[in-house]
């Protein structure tokens, strides 16, 4: 199984970004995926997750601004981020597992991360 993120970058506050997470090695829809982020000097926190039944979970800090979705044909999970704030800055990681851990960092497979920087 491999997990790879893409789509990070630098934007101004109020801007948008879409992150992509390609998951390889699992059968169709047989896995859950979550996005985590870690800012400088901060603990890694769960941002959004989608399980194998397409149930979605969001951190309170991003609810209403971020949307997670999955394309099971291409094995890609997207994180659409709107109305970005400086506090959204950090390295964003994608994680996958056959078990649905929602926003807990217990996933077995992790990507290398992609940087998101939001300036004020």
PDB file of C-alpha atoms in Angstrom:
ATOM      1  CA  UNK A   1       0.000   0.000   0.000  1.00  0.00           C
ATOM      2  CA  UNK A   2       1.248   3.469  -0.804  1.00  0.00           C
ATOM      3  CA  UNK A   3      -0.129   6.902  -0.007  1.00  0.00           C
ATOM      4  CA  UNK A   4       0.943  10.090  -1.790  1.00  0.00           C
ATOM      5  CA  UNK A   5      -0.264  13.650  -1.303  1.00  0.00           C
ATOM      6  CA  UNK A   6      -0.139  16.527  -3.735  1.00  0.00           C
ATOM      7  CA  UNK A   7      -1.622  19.970  -4.157  1.00  0.00           C
ATOM      8  CA  UNK A   8      -0.103  22.016  -1.345  1.00  0.00           C
ATOM      9  CA  UNK A   9       1.043  25.585  -1.853  1.00  0.00           C
ATOM     10  CA  UNK A  10       0.909  29.154  -0.613  1.00  0.00           C
ATOM     11  CA  UNK A  11      -2.237  31.263  -0.622  1.00  0.00           C
ATOM     12  CA  UNK A  12      -3.540  34.378   1.032  1.00  0.00           C
ATOM     13  CA  UNK A  13      -6.160  34.257   3.751  1.00  0.00           C
ATOM     14  CA  UNK A  14      -9.581  33.632   2.261  1.00  0.00           C
ATOM     15  CA  UNK A  15      -8.125  31.620  -0.601  1.00  0.00           C
ATOM     16  CA  UNK A  16      -8.687  28.031  -1.632  1.00  0.00           C
ATOM     17  CA  UNK A  17      -6.587  24.927  -2.214  1.00  0.00           C
ATOM     18  CA  UNK A  18      -7.413  21.358  -3.123  1.00  0.00           C
ATOM     19  CA  UNK A  19      -5.225  18.560  -1.843  1.00  0.00           C
ATOM     20  CA  UNK A  20      -5.175  15.135  -3.439  1.00  0.00           C
ATOM     21  CA  UNK A  21      -4.284  11.812  -1.870  1.00  0.00           C
ATOM     22  CA  UNK A  22      -3.644   8.836  -4.109  1.00  0.00           C
ATOM     23  CA  UNK A  23      -3.964   5.487  -2.369  1.00  0.00           C
ATOM     24  CA  UNK A  24      -2.581   2.403  -4.087  1.00  0.00           C
ATOM     25  CA  UNK A  25      -2.793  -1.227  -3.089  1.00  0.00           C
ATOM     26  CA  UNK A  26      -6.256  -1.580  -1.573  1.00  0.00           C
ATOM     27  CA  UNK A  27      -9.274  -3.181  -3.213  1.00  0.00           C
ATOM     28  CA  UNK A  28     -12.080  -0.892  -4.296  1.00  0.00           C
ATOM     29  CA  UNK A  29     -13.323   1.183  -1.362  1.00  0.00           C
ATOM     30  CA  UNK A  30     -11.917  -1.259   1.207  1.00  0.00           C
ATOM     31  CA  UNK A  31     -10.245   1.435   3.263  1.00  0.00           C
ATOM     32  CA  UNK A  32     -10.737   4.630   5.175  1.00  0.00           C
ATOM     33  CA  UNK A  33      -8.700   7.780   4.607  1.00  0.00           C
ATOM     34  CA  UNK A  34      -8.018  10.791   6.761  1.00  0.00           C
ATOM     35  CA  UNK A  35      -6.201  14.073   6.431  1.00  0.00           C
ATOM     36  CA  UNK A  36      -4.059  15.307   9.307  1.00  0.00           C
ATOM     37  CA  UNK A  37      -2.012  18.459   9.686  1.00  0.00           C
ATOM     38  CA  UNK A  38       0.847  19.597  11.829  1.00  0.00           C
ATOM     39  CA  UNK A  39       1.905  23.180  12.329  1.00  0.00           C
ATOM     40  CA  UNK A  40       5.290  24.250  13.621  1.00  0.00           C
ATOM     41  CA  UNK A  41       5.533  23.415  17.297  1.00  0.00           C
ATOM     42  CA  UNK A  42       2.065  21.856  17.318  1.00  0.00           C
ATOM     43  CA  UNK A  43       0.763  18.349  17.652  1.00  0.00           C
ATOM     44  CA  UNK A  44      -0.560  16.508  14.651  1.00  0.00           C
ATOM     45  CA  UNK A  45      -4.325  16.881  14.466  1.00  0.00           C
ATOM     46  CA  UNK A  46      -7.015  15.165  12.473  1.00  0.00           C
ATOM     47  CA  UNK A  47      -8.716  17.447   9.957  1.00  0.00           C
ATOM     48  CA  UNK A  48     -11.153  15.300   7.992  1.00  0.00           C
ATOM     49  CA  UNK A  49     -11.825  11.656   7.285  1.00  0.00           C
ATOM     50  CA  UNK A  50     -13.986   9.494   5.043  1.00  0.00           C
ATOM     51  CA  UNK A  51     -14.595   5.841   5.766  1.00  0.00           C
ATOM     52  CA  UNK A  52     -15.386   2.904   3.519  1.00  0.00           C
ATOM     53  CA  UNK A  53     -19.121   3.687   3.823  1.00  0.00           C
ATOM     54  CA  UNK A  54     -18.446   7.305   2.817  1.00  0.00           C
ATOM     55  CA  UNK A  55     -19.276   8.628   6.261  1.00  0.00           C
ATOM     56  CA  UNK A  56     -17.349  11.840   6.783  1.00  0.00           C
ATOM     57  CA  UNK A  57     -15.941  13.467   9.883  1.00  0.00           C
ATOM     58  CA  UNK A  58     -14.439  16.915  10.361  1.00  0.00           C
ATOM     59  CA  UNK A  59     -12.526  18.763  13.022  1.00  0.00           C
ATOM     60  CA  UNK A  60     -14.571  21.575  14.497  1.00  0.00           C
ATOM     61  CA  UNK A  61     -11.971  24.096  13.338  1.00  0.00           C
ATOM     62  CA  UNK A  62     -12.537  23.269   9.652  1.00  0.00           C
ATOM     63  CA  UNK A  63     -16.203  22.267   9.530  1.00  0.00           C
ATOM     64  CA  UNK A  64     -18.061  24.287   6.920  1.00  0.00           C
ATOM     65  CA  UNK A  65     -14.812  25.310   5.186  1.00  0.00           C
ATOM     66  CA  UNK A  66     -13.200  21.988   4.219  1.00  0.00           C
ATOM     67  CA  UNK A  67     -14.783  19.146   2.281  1.00  0.00           C
ATOM     68  CA  UNK A  68     -13.422  15.632   1.935  1.00  0.00           C
ATOM     69  CA  UNK A  69     -14.454  13.445  -0.979  1.00  0.00           C
ATOM     70  CA  UNK A  70     -13.297  10.226  -2.558  1.00  0.00           C
ATOM     71  CA  UNK A  71     -13.048   8.993  -6.127  1.00  0.00           C
ATOM     72  CA  UNK A  72     -12.900   5.239  -5.791  1.00  0.00           C
ATOM     73  CA  UNK A  73     -12.403   4.664  -9.490  1.00  0.00           C
ATOM     74  CA  UNK A  74      -9.077   6.479  -9.459  1.00  0.00           C
ATOM     75  CA  UNK A  75      -8.348   5.790  -5.751  1.00  0.00           C
ATOM     76  CA  UNK A  76      -7.992   9.474  -4.933  1.00  0.00           C
ATOM     77  CA  UNK A  77      -9.283  11.302  -1.886  1.00  0.00           C
ATOM     78  CA  UNK A  78      -9.586  15.067  -2.120  1.00  0.00           C
ATOM     79  CA  UNK A  79      -9.569  17.751   0.537  1.00  0.00           C
ATOM     80  CA  UNK A  80     -11.152  20.940  -0.740  1.00  0.00           C
ATOM     81  CA  UNK A  81     -10.108  23.811   1.503  1.00  0.00           C
ATOM     82  CA  UNK A  82     -12.016  27.091   1.259  1.00  0.00           C
ATOM     83  CA  UNK A  83     -11.843  30.296   3.271  1.00  0.00           C
ATOM     84  CA  UNK A  84      -8.347  29.442   4.399  1.00  0.00           C
ATOM     85  CA  UNK A  85      -6.955  31.090   7.499  1.00  0.00           C
ATOM     86  CA  UNK A  86      -3.343  31.603   8.647  1.00  0.00           C
ATOM     87  CA  UNK A  87      -3.946  29.038  11.381  1.00  0.00           C
ATOM     88  CA  UNK A  88      -4.540  26.416   8.685  1.00  0.00           C
ATOM     89  CA  UNK A  89      -0.835  26.612   7.865  1.00  0.00           C
ATOM     90  CA  UNK A  90       1.048  23.365   8.287  1.00  0.00           C
ATOM     91  CA  UNK A  91       2.137  20.136   6.722  1.00  0.00           C
ATOM     92  CA  UNK A  92      -0.857  18.099   5.618  1.00  0.00           C
ATOM     93  CA  UNK A  93      -0.632  14.327   5.720  1.00  0.00           C
ATOM     94  CA  UNK A  94      -2.885  11.714   4.222  1.00  0.00           C
ATOM     95  CA  UNK A  95      -3.327   8.357   5.956  1.00  0.00           C
ATOM     96  CA  UNK A  96      -5.125   5.150   5.019  1.00  0.00           C
ATOM     97  CA  UNK A  97      -6.124   1.913   6.727  1.00  0.00           C
ATOM     98  CA  UNK A  98      -8.622  -0.915   6.365  1.00  0.00           C
ATOM     99  CA  UNK A  99     -10.042   0.179   9.707  1.00  0.00           C
ATOM    100  CA  UNK A 100     -11.933   3.411  10.120  1.00  0.00           C
ATOM    101  CA  UNK A 101     -10.167   5.454  12.757  1.00  0.00           C
ATOM    102  CA  UNK A 102     -11.958   8.691  11.932  1.00  0.00           C
ATOM    103  CA  UNK A 103      -9.673  11.495  13.178  1.00  0.00           C
ATOM    104  CA  UNK A 104      -7.439   9.401  15.423  1.00  0.00           C
ATOM    105  CA  UNK A 105      -3.828   9.061  14.177  1.00  0.00           C
ATOM    106  CA  UNK A 106      -3.887   5.239  14.264  1.00  0.00           C
ATOM    107  CA  UNK A 107      -3.778   4.697  10.507  1.00  0.00           C
ATOM    108  CA  UNK A 108      -1.172   2.263   9.255  1.00  0.00           C
ATOM    109  CA  UNK A 109      -0.104   3.941   6.031  1.00  0.00           C
ATOM    110  CA  UNK A 110       0.965   7.567   5.747  1.00  0.00           C
ATOM    111  CA  UNK A 111       2.122   9.857   2.992  1.00  0.00           C
ATOM    112  CA  UNK A 112       5.148  12.153   3.161  1.00  0.00           C
ATOM    113  CA  UNK A 113       3.082  15.293   3.582  1.00  0.00           C
ATOM    114  CA  UNK A 114       2.474  18.436   1.567  1.00  0.00           C
ATOM    115  CA  UNK A 115       2.999  21.982   2.807  1.00  0.00           C
ATOM    116  CA  UNK A 116       0.159  24.483   3.035  1.00  0.00           C
ATOM    117  CA  UNK A 117       0.991  28.079   3.881  1.00  0.00           C
ATOM    118  CA  UNK A 118      -1.699  30.710   4.387  1.00  0.00           C
ATOM    119  CA  UNK A 119      -0.555  34.293   4.724  1.00  0.00           C
ATOM    120  CA  UNK A 120      -2.561  37.110   6.275  1.00  0.00           C
TER     121      UNK A 120
END
